[in-house]
Amino acid sequence: MSYATQYTRLAILLHWLVALLICCAFPLGLYMHDLHLSPRKLQLYSYHKWIGITVLLLAVVRIFWRITHQPPPLPSGMPRWQQIAAHGVHHSFYLLLLAIPLSGWLMSSALGVPVVWLGVVHLPDLVAKNKELGDMLKVVHKLLNFTLLALFVVHVGTAVQHQFWLRDGLLARMLPFLDQGAGK
Ligand code: HEM
Ligand code: HEM
């Protein structure tokens, strides 16, 4: 395990890539869900699944990075409860980055709709067709997504608070072009 005071370029790239993909998949999921059945709706479902499976793959790489690297220490002087909360949010994110795409994939399998990543790679069905299970997984997928949304609000709020109010340069650790010294 390597010890560092900064996030590595790979960690930063993965963080923002995954954040961007989630910011596409989430509203797309809500939007497509409300459309009437049409070829466009089916196309959007496919795009949603492609993005979601890409998040799953990137999450695996990210979790491997996290296991093999020590993240930079949290700002000194941060109260213990806040450190525990920050770690709790980060670990919950990692769990959700696996659980959300997997619940979507399981849901599609249970509803008998194959997942073809990028229109090319046929992914295996994770469970046999079962409408009841598929409907339950729809609810699970939605609940996990709204848990993610709640954590996202806390996470972004905390990052902004640290950068612009506490001025300890926390956001600059994930956005290196921000001047670390400017916040001090
Ligand atoms: C990080 C990845 C993902 C995010 C953020 C996400 C987000 C969402 C959201 C917000 C909805 C709308 C829920 C609702 O209003 O009921 C949704 C629906 C859906 N998602 Fe995902 N999703 C992800 C990955 C996946 C994956 C990998 C699959 C399948 C391989 C998938 C399949 C679906 C399907 C089929 C629906 C529609 C369910 C319905 O019609 O009720 N999702 N997703
Ligand atoms: C859904 C989108 C996002 C997810 C899933 C996510 C997830 C994560 C995770 C898991 C970490 C911990 C990295 C580690 O140490 O293991 C992290 C760190 C961080 N994130 Fe996000 N993030 C998202 C969006 C954002 C946004 C929009 C911002 C900025 C406004 C942001 C700012 C930060 C910062 C500053 C850190 C470093 C915190 C520290 O050094 O302890 N994140 N993020």
PDB file of C-alpha atoms in Angstrom, residues 18-28 152:
ATOM      1  CA  VAL A  18     -17.744   8.288 -12.605  1.00  0.00           C
ATOM      2  CA  ALA A  19     -19.372  11.484 -11.249  1.00  0.00           C
ATOM      3  CA  LEU A  20     -20.054  12.645 -14.822  1.00  0.00           C
ATOM      4  CA  LEU A  21     -21.526   9.289 -15.890  1.00  0.00           C
ATOM      5  CA  ILE A  22     -23.790   9.203 -12.822  1.00  0.00           C
ATOM      6  CA  CYS A  23     -24.927  12.746 -13.536  1.00  0.00           C
ATOM      7  CA  CYS A  24     -26.022  11.436 -16.989  1.00  0.00           C
ATOM      8  CA  ALA A  25     -27.460   8.052 -15.909  1.00  0.00           C
ATOM      9  CA  PHE A  26     -29.555   9.388 -13.033  1.00  0.00           C
ATOM     10  CA  PRO A  27     -31.664  12.015 -14.856  1.00  0.00           C
ATOM     11  CA  LEU A  28     -31.824   9.768 -17.932  1.00  0.00           C
ATOM     12  CA  PHE A 152     -24.426  13.234  -3.167  1.00  0.00           C
TER      13      PHE A 152
END
